[in-house]
Amino acid sequence: MEPPKDQHRPGKSPSEPPSSAYPHSGCCTSCGGPTISEPPPLASIPDMSPPPNYRPIRAPAINLPYNSQAIILSPVPHAEQVPVVTPPYQFERPVKRIHSPDDIRRFQESASFKNFLGFVVSLSESIRGHKISDPCHVSPTVAAIVSILETLLQWIDEIPPVQMSSRYGNISFRSWHDRLAEKGELLILEFLPDEFKDSTIEIVPYLFDSFGNASRIDYGTGHETNFAAWLYCLAKMGIIKEEDYHGVVARVFVKYLELMRKLQMVYCLEPAGSHGVWGLDDYHFLPFIFGSSQLIDHKYMKPKSIHNDDILDNFSTEYMYLSCIGFVKKVKKGLFAEHSPLLDDISGVPNWKKVNSGLLKMYKVEVLEKVPIMQHFLFGWLIKWEE
């Protein structure tokens, strides 16, 4: 997702006066903050050129705080086959291992890192060119996981939010999470083969961390990554097979996204570690990857089609990327280019294949290689911490 060659971050020319001499066009004359309206005329200053009539409100996203150079230089991740474990099984309670950038580098160089990211790429490729409603193989395992998620959705209706004055963090979410802690393991045991019943000590913590933090009442890409890690653990045990991948995305992950949006809206979950206006999204990343894969080589819809409200209204139920854009526009007010400038910039990429490869690289750099996110990630026997 490299920007067009003619895009540059606005800067000062040598002839420009210090910013304190006068505010740029589009800035408040009192505080210097950004504004849409033009400032009032200034008194003429000898030997000084007037400010230009137009100056962009923002620079292209590719030049802003996230590590764009690392993303551009990073190779595009490729799909990898998940190795299935064999007896004797040594399931163990997973623990946190990442505490510093050095730990991130160690994880980044490990086979666990490469294979987990390769699993995400495989899921992305499985949905390529498919609508959500397209027929797919739904195994008993996939059907069971969807049923679990539907049960978690029902709990939201049974545990209504309490009346609170704060904008974020309805404490009823803790009651929902307590029920998950109480009954979640039993839900998993219903579909686990007998030989893997003991695996709950290792895989249950990944599932419990997939729906947000009960103490902080927040949710973010780290929790979403835990859900992908839970699915990855099932794949390592051979419970989820490669022929299930299409159904895992089109049925399981779509249901998970529905659940998380309802949790976010009903309990007002706070974004966990949001990048603010320059983040891809306050809560999610993976549906943008899967959704862009769906649209690769689409005859009519291009990345710029996200600005067509008719397309969003008619096709968001079939394409995750459009669903995400529609949801962002629903919950955020104002101009799309101002509240979601990175998504706006991505809409200028010429095709969905470039969007997909760029998002995969960005997920690697901005999620899997970030200490604040991955410090909560767990390692056990299935996802090994390699010394």
mmCIF file of C-alpha atoms in Angstrom:
data_model
loop_
_atom_site.group_PDB
_atom_site.id
_atom_site.type_symbol
_atom_site.label_atom_id
_atom_site.label_comp_id
_atom_site.label_asym_id
_atom_site.label_seq_id
_atom_site.Cartn_x
_atom_site.Cartn_y
_atom_site.Cartn_z
ATOM 1 C CA MET A 1 0.000 0.000 0.000
ATOM 2 C CA GLU A 2 2.574 2.504 -1.033
ATOM 3 C CA PRO A 3 1.257 5.999 -1.645
ATOM 4 C CA PRO A 4 1.247 7.586 -5.095
ATOM 5 C CA LYS A 5 4.637 8.967 -5.963
ATOM 6 C CA ASP A 6 3.416 12.540 -6.050
ATOM 7 C CA GLN A 7 2.211 12.528 -2.432
ATOM 8 C CA HIS A 8 4.455 14.301 0.054
ATOM 9 C CA ARG A 9 3.931 15.444 3.581
ATOM 10 C CA PRO A 10 3.388 19.202 3.629
ATOM 11 C CA GLY A 11 6.387 21.030 4.977
ATOM 12 C CA LYS A 12 7.903 24.480 5.203
ATOM 13 C CA SER A 13 9.930 25.965 2.410
ATOM 14 C CA PRO A 14 13.039 27.917 3.340
ATOM 15 C CA SER A 15 11.241 31.166 2.551
ATOM 16 C CA GLU A 16 8.369 30.524 4.923
ATOM 17 C CA PRO A 17 8.373 32.566 8.127
ATOM 18 C CA PRO A 18 8.175 30.946 11.544
ATOM 19 C CA SER A 19 4.736 29.545 12.333
ATOM 20 C CA SER A 20 4.381 32.023 15.194
ATOM 21 C CA ALA A 21 4.403 34.951 12.737
ATOM 22 C CA TYR A 22 0.970 34.088 11.485
ATOM 23 C CA PRO A 23 -1.304 31.076 11.504
ATOM 24 C CA HIS A 24 -1.555 29.018 8.337
ATOM 25 C CA SER A 25 -4.733 29.118 6.329
ATOM 26 C CA GLY A 26 -7.229 26.838 8.049
ATOM 27 C CA CYS A 27 -5.920 27.608 11.575
ATOM 28 C CA CYS A 28 -7.546 29.496 14.412
ATOM 29 C CA THR A 29 -5.963 32.954 14.894
ATOM 30 C CA SER A 30 -6.406 32.684 18.671
ATOM 31 C CA CYS A 31 -5.149 29.202 19.531
ATOM 32 C CA GLY A 32 -3.545 28.024 16.311
ATOM 33 C CA GLY A 33 -5.722 24.889 16.196
ATOM 34 C CA PRO A 34 -7.106 23.469 12.931
ATOM 35 C CA THR A 35 -10.338 24.872 11.562
ATOM 36 C CA ILE A 36 -12.257 24.478 8.328
ATOM 37 C CA SER A 37 -12.959 28.172 7.870
ATOM 38 C CA GLU A 38 -10.413 30.683 6.595
ATOM 39 C CA PRO A 39 -8.821 33.011 9.176
ATOM 40 C CA PRO A 40 -9.558 36.724 9.125
ATOM 41 C CA PRO A 41 -7.232 38.956 7.088
ATOM 42 C CA LEU A 42 -3.951 39.777 8.802
ATOM 43 C CA ALA A 43 -2.173 43.070 8.848
ATOM 44 C CA SER A 44 0.361 43.285 6.046
ATOM 45 C CA ILE A 45 3.915 42.509 7.029
ATOM 46 C CA PRO A 46 6.678 44.011 4.889
ATOM 47 C CA ASP A 47 8.809 41.622 2.826
ATOM 48 C CA MET A 48 6.675 38.621 3.672
ATOM 49 C CA SER A 49 4.701 36.506 1.222
ATOM 50 C CA PRO A 50 1.061 35.874 2.128
ATOM 51 C CA PRO A 51 0.107 32.330 3.117
ATOM 52 C CA PRO A 52 -1.201 30.070 0.336
ATOM 53 C CA ASN A 53 -4.948 29.999 -0.251
ATOM 54 C CA TYR A 54 -5.145 26.261 0.456
ATOM 55 C CA ARG A 55 -3.210 23.987 2.721
ATOM 56 C CA PRO A 56 -4.351 20.380 3.361
ATOM 57 C CA ILE A 57 -5.882 19.698 6.769
ATOM 58 C CA ARG A 58 -3.781 16.543 7.058
ATOM 59 C CA ALA A 59 -0.848 14.795 5.478
ATOM 60 C CA PRO A 60 -1.150 11.408 3.767
ATOM 61 C CA ALA A 61 -1.513 8.620 6.311
ATOM 62 C CA ILE A 62 1.586 6.860 5.052
ATOM 63 C CA ASN A 63 3.721 9.609 6.594
ATOM 64 C CA LEU A 64 2.128 9.655 10.033
ATOM 65 C CA PRO A 65 3.054 8.156 13.365
ATOM 66 C CA TYR A 66 2.777 4.433 12.765
ATOM 67 C CA ASN A 67 5.872 2.677 11.469
ATOM 68 C CA SER A 68 5.227 3.113 7.736
ATOM 69 C CA GLN A 69 8.788 2.390 6.643
ATOM 70 C CA ALA A 70 8.789 -0.974 8.421
ATOM 71 C CA ILE A 71 5.477 -1.835 6.762
ATOM 72 C CA ILE A 72 6.686 -0.869 3.277
ATOM 73 C CA LEU A 73 9.944 -2.808 3.604
ATOM 74 C CA SER A 74 8.361 -5.844 5.232
ATOM 75 C CA PRO A 75 7.863 -8.823 2.876
ATOM 76 C CA VAL A 76 4.300 -9.897 2.213
ATOM 77 C CA PRO A 77 3.486 -12.791 4.592
ATOM 78 C CA HIS A 78 2.702 -16.098 2.907
ATOM 79 C CA ALA A 79 0.404 -18.971 3.797
ATOM 80 C CA GLU A 80 1.780 -21.867 5.817
ATOM 81 C CA GLN A 81 0.370 -25.280 6.587
ATOM 82 C CA VAL A 82 -0.324 -25.764 10.294
ATOM 83 C CA PRO A 83 1.610 -28.745 11.708
ATOM 84 C CA VAL A 84 -0.694 -31.094 13.627
ATOM 85 C CA VAL A 85 0.540 -32.270 17.028
ATOM 86 C CA THR A 86 0.877 -35.963 17.797
ATOM 87 C CA PRO A 87 0.830 -37.932 21.078
ATOM 88 C CA PRO A 88 2.036 -37.793 23.748
ATOM 89 C CA TYR A 89 0.216 -34.506 24.362
ATOM 90 C CA GLN A 90 1.735 -32.119 26.885
ATOM 91 C CA PHE A 91 -0.922 -29.456 27.333
ATOM 92 C CA GLU A 92 -0.052 -26.791 29.886
ATOM 93 C CA ARG A 93 -1.476 -23.566 31.240
ATOM 94 C CA PRO A 94 -0.282 -20.794 28.899
ATOM 95 C CA VAL A 95 1.575 -17.790 30.316
ATOM 96 C CA LYS A 96 2.741 -14.359 29.175
ATOM 97 C CA ARG A 97 6.288 -14.167 27.834
ATOM 98 C CA ILE A 98 6.589 -10.844 26.014
ATOM 99 C CA HIS A 99 7.760 -7.891 28.115
ATOM 100 C CA SER A 100 10.172 -5.922 25.901
ATOM 101 C CA PRO A 101 11.184 -5.172 22.300
ATOM 102 C CA ASP A 102 13.859 -7.874 22.640
ATOM 103 C CA ASP A 103 11.103 -10.393 23.401
ATOM 104 C CA ILE A 104 9.205 -9.210 20.335
ATOM 105 C CA ARG A 105 12.294 -9.755 18.175
ATOM 106 C CA ARG A 106 12.722 -13.249 19.598
ATOM 107 C CA PHE A 107 9.062 -14.043 18.915
ATOM 108 C CA GLN A 108 9.293 -12.538 15.415
ATOM 109 C CA GLU A 109 12.160 -14.913 14.529
ATOM 110 C CA SER A 110 10.425 -18.015 15.883
ATOM 111 C CA ALA A 111 8.644 -20.752 13.976
ATOM 112 C CA SER A 112 5.548 -20.102 16.123
ATOM 113 C CA PHE A 113 5.321 -16.510 14.859
ATOM 114 C CA LYS A 114 5.763 -17.447 11.199
ATOM 115 C CA ASN A 115 3.306 -20.318 11.368
ATOM 116 C CA PHE A 116 0.621 -18.356 13.209
ATOM 117 C CA LEU A 117 0.886 -15.492 10.713
ATOM 118 C CA GLY A 118 0.855 -18.072 7.907
ATOM 119 C CA PHE A 119 -2.401 -19.441 9.355
ATOM 120 C CA VAL A 120 -3.957 -15.960 9.170
ATOM 121 C CA VAL A 121 -2.823 -15.700 5.528
ATOM 122 C CA SER A 122 -4.342 -19.119 4.793
ATOM 123 C CA LEU A 123 -7.656 -17.996 6.252
ATOM 124 C CA SER A 124 -7.481 -14.871 4.101
ATOM 125 C CA GLU A 125 -6.794 -16.888 0.949
ATOM 126 C CA SER A 126 -9.637 -19.319 1.703
ATOM 127 C CA ILE A 127 -12.243 -16.570 1.344
ATOM 128 C CA ARG A 128 -10.679 -14.945 -1.733
ATOM 129 C CA GLY A 129 -13.320 -14.119 -4.322
ATOM 130 C CA HIS A 130 -16.169 -15.509 -2.197
ATOM 131 C CA LYS A 131 -19.223 -13.757 -0.825
ATOM 132 C CA ILE A 132 -20.236 -14.531 2.744
ATOM 133 C CA SER A 133 -23.385 -16.303 1.537
ATOM 134 C CA ASP A 134 -21.528 -18.568 -0.917
ATOM 135 C CA PRO A 135 -21.843 -22.294 -0.132
ATOM 136 C CA CYS A 136 -18.947 -23.674 1.915
ATOM 137 C CA HIS A 137 -18.036 -26.805 3.813
ATOM 138 C CA VAL A 138 -19.442 -26.600 7.346
ATOM 139 C CA SER A 139 -18.006 -29.372 9.486
ATOM 140 C CA PRO A 140 -19.520 -30.379 12.853
ATOM 141 C CA THR A 141 -16.682 -28.449 14.531
ATOM 142 C CA VAL A 142 -17.435 -25.245 12.604
ATOM 143 C CA ALA A 143 -21.150 -25.643 13.350
ATOM 144 C CA ALA A 144 -20.388 -26.188 17.055
ATOM 145 C CA ILE A 145 -18.234 -23.046 17.284
ATOM 146 C CA VAL A 146 -20.950 -20.988 15.570
ATOM 147 C CA SER A 147 -23.435 -22.381 18.098
ATOM 148 C CA ILE A 148 -21.164 -21.303 20.972
ATOM 149 C CA LEU A 149 -20.992 -17.765 19.579
ATOM 150 C CA GLU A 150 -24.779 -17.681 19.200
ATOM 151 C CA THR A 151 -25.068 -18.669 22.858
ATOM 152 C CA LEU A 152 -22.761 -15.800 23.833
ATOM 153 C CA LEU A 153 -24.959 -13.459 21.784
ATOM 154 C CA GLN A 154 -28.042 -14.629 23.720
ATOM 155 C CA TRP A 155 -26.314 -13.857 27.018
ATOM 156 C CA ILE A 156 -26.135 -10.185 26.024
ATOM 157 C CA ASP A 157 -29.938 -10.078 25.817
ATOM 158 C CA GLU A 158 -30.160 -11.804 29.197
ATOM 159 C CA ILE A 159 -27.718 -9.371 30.861
ATOM 160 C CA PRO A 160 -28.912 -5.857 29.946
ATOM 161 C CA PRO A 161 -26.659 -2.842 30.532
ATOM 162 C CA VAL A 162 -27.211 -0.812 33.678
ATOM 163 C CA GLN A 163 -27.949 2.900 33.529
ATOM 164 C CA MET A 164 -24.678 4.819 33.773
ATOM 165 C CA SER A 165 -23.582 8.387 33.166
ATOM 166 C CA SER A 166 -20.166 7.507 31.729
ATOM 167 C CA ARG A 167 -19.721 7.199 27.985
ATOM 168 C CA TYR A 168 -17.649 4.002 28.101
ATOM 169 C CA GLY A 169 -17.517 0.892 30.240
ATOM 170 C CA ASN A 170 -20.897 -0.446 31.291
ATOM 171 C CA ILE A 171 -20.271 -2.662 34.311
ATOM 172 C CA SER A 172 -22.813 -5.245 33.117
ATOM 173 C CA PHE A 173 -20.062 -6.453 30.781
ATOM 174 C CA ARG A 174 -18.353 -7.892 33.849
ATOM 175 C CA SER A 175 -21.441 -9.980 34.567
ATOM 176 C CA TRP A 176 -21.393 -11.237 30.978
ATOM 177 C CA HIS A 177 -17.708 -12.077 31.298
ATOM 178 C CA ASP A 178 -18.281 -13.826 34.643
ATOM 179 C CA ARG A 179 -20.801 -16.087 32.956
ATOM 180 C CA LEU A 180 -18.257 -16.831 30.237
ATOM 181 C CA ALA A 181 -15.712 -17.807 32.889
ATOM 182 C CA GLU A 182 -18.308 -20.002 34.588
ATOM 183 C CA LYS A 183 -19.696 -21.822 31.546
ATOM 184 C CA GLY A 184 -17.170 -21.337 28.751
ATOM 185 C CA GLU A 185 -15.161 -24.495 29.386
ATOM 186 C CA LEU A 186 -18.295 -26.647 29.326
ATOM 187 C CA LEU A 187 -19.234 -25.150 25.960
ATOM 188 C CA ILE A 188 -15.835 -26.107 24.535
ATOM 189 C CA LEU A 189 -15.923 -29.635 25.978
ATOM 190 C CA GLU A 190 -19.118 -30.303 24.031
ATOM 191 C CA PHE A 191 -17.249 -30.472 20.714
ATOM 192 C CA LEU A 192 -13.745 -31.561 21.761
ATOM 193 C CA PRO A 193 -12.876 -35.177 20.905
ATOM 194 C CA ASP A 194 -12.188 -37.354 23.957
ATOM 195 C CA GLU A 195 -8.444 -37.437 23.303
ATOM 196 C CA PHE A 196 -8.314 -33.637 23.584
ATOM 197 C CA LYS A 197 -10.458 -33.093 26.684
ATOM 198 C CA ASP A 198 -7.323 -32.267 28.687
ATOM 199 C CA SER A 199 -6.451 -29.461 26.246
ATOM 200 C CA THR A 200 -8.908 -27.099 27.945
ATOM 201 C CA ILE A 201 -6.208 -26.077 30.431
ATOM 202 C CA GLU A 202 -4.364 -24.533 27.481
ATOM 203 C CA ILE A 203 -6.987 -23.421 24.973
ATOM 204 C CA VAL A 204 -9.673 -22.009 27.295
ATOM 205 C CA PRO A 205 -7.551 -18.965 28.314
ATOM 206 C CA TYR A 206 -7.256 -17.941 24.639
ATOM 207 C CA LEU A 207 -11.032 -18.034 24.259
ATOM 208 C CA PHE A 208 -11.645 -16.131 27.491
ATOM 209 C CA ASP A 209 -9.307 -13.363 26.300
ATOM 210 C CA SER A 210 -11.036 -13.133 22.909
ATOM 211 C CA PHE A 211 -13.913 -10.899 23.966
ATOM 212 C CA GLY A 212 -12.294 -8.022 25.823
ATOM 213 C CA ASN A 213 -10.988 -7.312 29.311
ATOM 214 C CA ALA A 214 -13.531 -7.457 32.140
ATOM 215 C CA SER A 215 -11.557 -5.192 34.478
ATOM 216 C CA ARG A 216 -10.887 -2.401 31.996
ATOM 217 C CA ILE A 217 -14.102 -3.068 30.040
ATOM 218 C CA ASP A 218 -12.256 -2.626 26.767
ATOM 219 C CA TYR A 219 -11.556 -4.523 23.557
ATOM 220 C CA GLY A 220 -8.962 -4.277 20.808
ATOM 221 C CA THR A 221 -6.864 -6.051 18.200
ATOM 222 C CA GLY A 222 -5.020 -8.029 20.876
ATOM 223 C CA HIS A 223 -8.267 -9.698 21.961
ATOM 224 C CA GLU A 224 -9.156 -10.329 18.318
ATOM 225 C CA THR A 225 -5.718 -11.945 17.876
ATOM 226 C CA ASN A 226 -6.472 -14.217 20.841
ATOM 227 C CA PHE A 227 -9.559 -15.484 19.010
ATOM 228 C CA ALA A 228 -7.409 -16.228 15.952
ATOM 229 C CA ALA A 229 -4.920 -17.959 18.298
ATOM 230 C CA TRP A 230 -7.728 -20.104 19.745
ATOM 231 C CA LEU A 231 -8.693 -21.181 16.224
ATOM 232 C CA TYR A 232 -5.009 -21.805 15.477
ATOM 233 C CA CYS A 233 -4.739 -24.092 18.515
ATOM 234 C CA LEU A 234 -7.735 -26.085 17.248
ATOM 235 C CA ALA A 235 -5.992 -26.339 13.865
ATOM 236 C CA LYS A 236 -2.787 -27.570 15.527
ATOM 237 C CA MET A 237 -4.797 -30.321 17.185
ATOM 238 C CA GLY A 238 -6.337 -31.242 13.829
ATOM 239 C CA ILE A 239 -9.843 -30.368 15.058
ATOM 240 C CA ILE A 240 -10.043 -27.613 12.447
ATOM 241 C CA LYS A 241 -8.781 -28.837 9.075
ATOM 242 C CA GLU A 242 -7.725 -26.956 5.949
ATOM 243 C CA GLU A 243 -11.010 -27.760 4.222
ATOM 244 C CA ASP A 244 -12.729 -25.929 7.122
ATOM 245 C CA TYR A 245 -10.900 -22.640 6.559
ATOM 246 C CA HIS A 246 -13.526 -21.144 4.236
ATOM 247 C CA GLY A 247 -16.241 -21.967 6.781
ATOM 248 C CA VAL A 248 -14.080 -20.668 9.642
ATOM 249 C CA VAL A 249 -13.984 -17.237 7.982
ATOM 250 C CA ALA A 250 -17.434 -17.093 6.368
ATOM 251 C CA ARG A 251 -19.352 -18.651 9.271
ATOM 252 C CA VAL A 252 -17.271 -18.538 12.477
ATOM 253 C CA PHE A 253 -15.453 -15.237 12.092
ATOM 254 C CA VAL A 254 -18.514 -13.462 10.677
ATOM 255 C CA LYS A 255 -20.494 -14.609 13.731
ATOM 256 C CA TYR A 256 -17.640 -13.515 16.015
ATOM 257 C CA LEU A 257 -17.687 -10.073 14.389
ATOM 258 C CA GLU A 258 -21.447 -9.859 14.946
ATOM 259 C CA LEU A 259 -20.947 -10.779 18.595
ATOM 260 C CA MET A 260 -18.176 -8.260 19.157
ATOM 261 C CA ARG A 261 -20.108 -5.412 17.573
ATOM 262 C CA LYS A 262 -23.061 -6.148 19.825
ATOM 263 C CA LEU A 263 -20.790 -6.282 22.888
ATOM 264 C CA GLN A 264 -19.193 -2.984 21.851
ATOM 265 C CA MET A 265 -22.511 -1.235 21.326
ATOM 266 C CA VAL A 266 -24.488 -2.650 24.272
ATOM 267 C CA TYR A 267 -21.743 -2.448 26.921
ATOM 268 C CA CYS A 268 -19.880 0.519 25.405
ATOM 269 C CA LEU A 269 -16.497 -1.218 25.401
ATOM 270 C CA GLU A 270 -13.610 1.214 25.304
ATOM 271 C CA PRO A 271 -11.029 0.755 22.533
ATOM 272 C CA ALA A 272 -7.952 -0.989 23.948
ATOM 273 C CA GLY A 273 -4.773 0.795 22.934
ATOM 274 C CA SER A 274 -6.368 2.700 20.061
ATOM 275 C CA HIS A 275 -4.139 4.543 17.598
ATOM 276 C CA GLY A 276 -6.729 7.303 17.622
ATOM 277 C CA VAL A 277 -7.653 8.941 14.342
ATOM 278 C CA TRP A 278 -4.641 7.380 12.594
ATOM 279 C CA GLY A 279 -5.518 3.795 13.452
ATOM 280 C CA LEU A 280 -7.123 1.462 10.951
ATOM 281 C CA ASP A 281 -10.068 0.893 13.268
ATOM 282 C CA ASP A 282 -10.776 1.327 16.979
ATOM 283 C CA TYR A 283 -11.431 -2.375 17.555
ATOM 284 C CA HIS A 284 -10.729 -4.695 14.619
ATOM 285 C CA PHE A 285 -8.107 -5.590 12.030
ATOM 286 C CA LEU A 286 -8.686 -9.113 10.719
ATOM 287 C CA PRO A 287 -12.058 -8.455 9.015
ATOM 288 C CA PHE A 288 -10.340 -5.833 6.874
ATOM 289 C CA ILE A 289 -7.796 -8.468 5.794
ATOM 290 C CA PHE A 290 -10.418 -11.129 5.100
ATOM 291 C CA GLY A 291 -12.780 -8.611 3.530
ATOM 292 C CA SER A 292 -10.183 -7.230 1.124
ATOM 293 C CA SER A 293 -9.378 -10.814 0.065
ATOM 294 C CA GLN A 294 -13.047 -11.369 -0.740
ATOM 295 C CA LEU A 295 -12.963 -8.453 -3.174
ATOM 296 C CA ILE A 296 -9.764 -9.339 -5.070
ATOM 297 C CA ASP A 297 -10.475 -9.302 -8.835
ATOM 298 C CA HIS A 298 -14.071 -8.175 -8.313
ATOM 299 C CA LYS A 299 -15.407 -6.934 -11.643
ATOM 300 C CA TYR A 300 -17.081 -3.792 -10.364
ATOM 301 C CA MET A 301 -16.110 -2.902 -6.820
ATOM 302 C CA LYS A 302 -12.790 -1.147 -6.328
ATOM 303 C CA PRO A 303 -11.197 0.240 -3.148
ATOM 304 C CA LYS A 304 -12.681 3.649 -3.952
ATOM 305 C CA SER A 305 -16.165 2.072 -3.947
ATOM 306 C CA ILE A 306 -16.293 2.453 -0.152
ATOM 307 C CA HIS A 307 -17.356 6.066 -0.758
ATOM 308 C CA ASN A 308 -20.535 4.926 -2.538
ATOM 309 C CA ASP A 309 -23.257 4.619 0.099
ATOM 310 C CA ASP A 310 -25.480 2.582 -2.232
ATOM 311 C CA ILE A 311 -22.748 -0.051 -2.547
ATOM 312 C CA LEU A 312 -22.301 -0.129 1.240
ATOM 313 C CA ASP A 313 -26.048 -0.477 1.806
ATOM 314 C CA ASN A 314 -26.503 -3.264 -0.748
ATOM 315 C CA PHE A 315 -23.346 -5.332 -0.321
ATOM 316 C CA SER A 316 -22.124 -4.932 3.282
ATOM 317 C CA THR A 317 -23.856 -8.174 4.278
ATOM 318 C CA GLU A 318 -21.783 -10.048 1.675
ATOM 319 C CA TYR A 319 -18.346 -8.439 2.064
ATOM 320 C CA MET A 320 -16.658 -7.921 5.420
ATOM 321 C CA TYR A 321 -14.594 -4.947 4.291
ATOM 322 C CA LEU A 322 -17.712 -3.058 3.227
ATOM 323 C CA SER A 323 -19.423 -4.105 6.456
ATOM 324 C CA CYS A 324 -16.536 -2.640 8.463
ATOM 325 C CA ILE A 325 -16.642 0.643 6.539
ATOM 326 C CA GLY A 326 -20.407 0.863 6.978
ATOM 327 C CA PHE A 327 -20.072 0.242 10.716
ATOM 328 C CA VAL A 328 -17.378 2.915 11.058
ATOM 329 C CA LYS A 329 -19.601 5.415 9.263
ATOM 330 C CA LYS A 330 -22.480 4.456 11.542
ATOM 331 C CA VAL A 331 -20.657 4.979 14.834
ATOM 332 C CA LYS A 332 -18.463 7.950 13.899
ATOM 333 C CA LYS A 333 -19.774 11.360 12.976
ATOM 334 C CA GLY A 334 -18.323 13.889 10.583
ATOM 335 C CA LEU A 335 -16.360 13.587 7.355
ATOM 336 C CA PHE A 336 -14.968 10.108 6.699
ATOM 337 C CA ALA A 337 -11.612 11.534 5.600
ATOM 338 C CA GLU A 338 -11.269 13.298 8.957
ATOM 339 C CA HIS A 339 -12.337 10.587 11.423
ATOM 340 C CA SER A 340 -10.807 7.680 9.405
ATOM 341 C CA PRO A 341 -7.973 9.163 7.310
ATOM 342 C CA LEU A 342 -6.052 5.895 7.002
ATOM 343 C CA LEU A 343 -9.052 4.049 5.599
ATOM 344 C CA ASP A 344 -9.645 7.015 3.313
ATOM 345 C CA ASP A 345 -6.076 6.818 2.037
ATOM 346 C CA ILE A 346 -6.372 3.058 1.472
ATOM 347 C CA SER A 347 -9.367 3.719 -0.779
ATOM 348 C CA GLY A 348 -6.927 5.347 -3.199
ATOM 349 C CA VAL A 349 -4.969 2.100 -3.677
ATOM 350 C CA PRO A 350 -5.580 0.858 -7.254
ATOM 351 C CA ASN A 351 -6.735 -2.715 -6.510
ATOM 352 C CA TRP A 352 -7.794 -5.046 -3.722
ATOM 353 C CA LYS A 353 -4.771 -7.324 -4.071
ATOM 354 C CA LYS A 354 -2.491 -4.457 -3.074
ATOM 355 C CA VAL A 355 -4.861 -3.557 -0.234
ATOM 356 C CA ASN A 356 -4.819 -7.139 1.037
ATOM 357 C CA SER A 357 -1.038 -7.552 0.884
ATOM 358 C CA GLY A 358 -0.541 -4.155 2.514
ATOM 359 C CA LEU A 359 -2.940 -4.983 5.346
ATOM 360 C CA LEU A 360 -1.200 -8.310 5.983
ATOM 361 C CA LYS A 361 2.124 -6.496 6.308
ATOM 362 C CA MET A 362 0.521 -3.862 8.511
ATOM 363 C CA TYR A 363 -1.024 -6.534 10.768
ATOM 364 C CA LYS A 364 2.397 -8.097 11.237
ATOM 365 C CA VAL A 365 4.095 -4.786 12.084
ATOM 366 C CA GLU A 366 1.317 -2.931 13.890
ATOM 367 C CA VAL A 367 -0.200 -5.811 15.883
ATOM 368 C CA LEU A 368 2.046 -8.872 16.139
ATOM 369 C CA GLU A 369 5.231 -6.837 16.652
ATOM 370 C CA LYS A 370 3.909 -4.314 19.179
ATOM 371 C CA VAL A 371 4.781 -4.810 22.855
ATOM 372 C CA PRO A 372 1.665 -3.031 24.260
ATOM 373 C CA ILE A 373 -0.520 -5.515 22.349
ATOM 374 C CA MET A 374 1.513 -8.706 22.483
ATOM 375 C CA GLN A 375 2.524 -8.401 26.150
ATOM 376 C CA HIS A 376 -0.832 -10.028 26.902
ATOM 377 C CA PHE A 377 -0.367 -12.885 24.412
ATOM 378 C CA LEU A 378 -0.077 -16.382 25.884
ATOM 379 C CA PHE A 379 2.375 -19.197 25.194
ATOM 380 C CA GLY A 380 2.032 -22.850 26.111
ATOM 381 C CA TRP A 381 2.681 -26.200 24.436
ATOM 382 C CA LEU A 382 0.623 -25.521 21.291
ATOM 383 C CA ILE A 383 1.996 -22.023 20.714
ATOM 384 C CA LYS A 384 5.530 -22.391 21.986
ATOM 385 C CA TRP A 385 7.806 -19.730 23.347
ATOM 386 C CA GLU A 386 11.113 -20.616 21.762
ATOM 387 C CA GLU A 387 14.135 -19.777 23.869
#
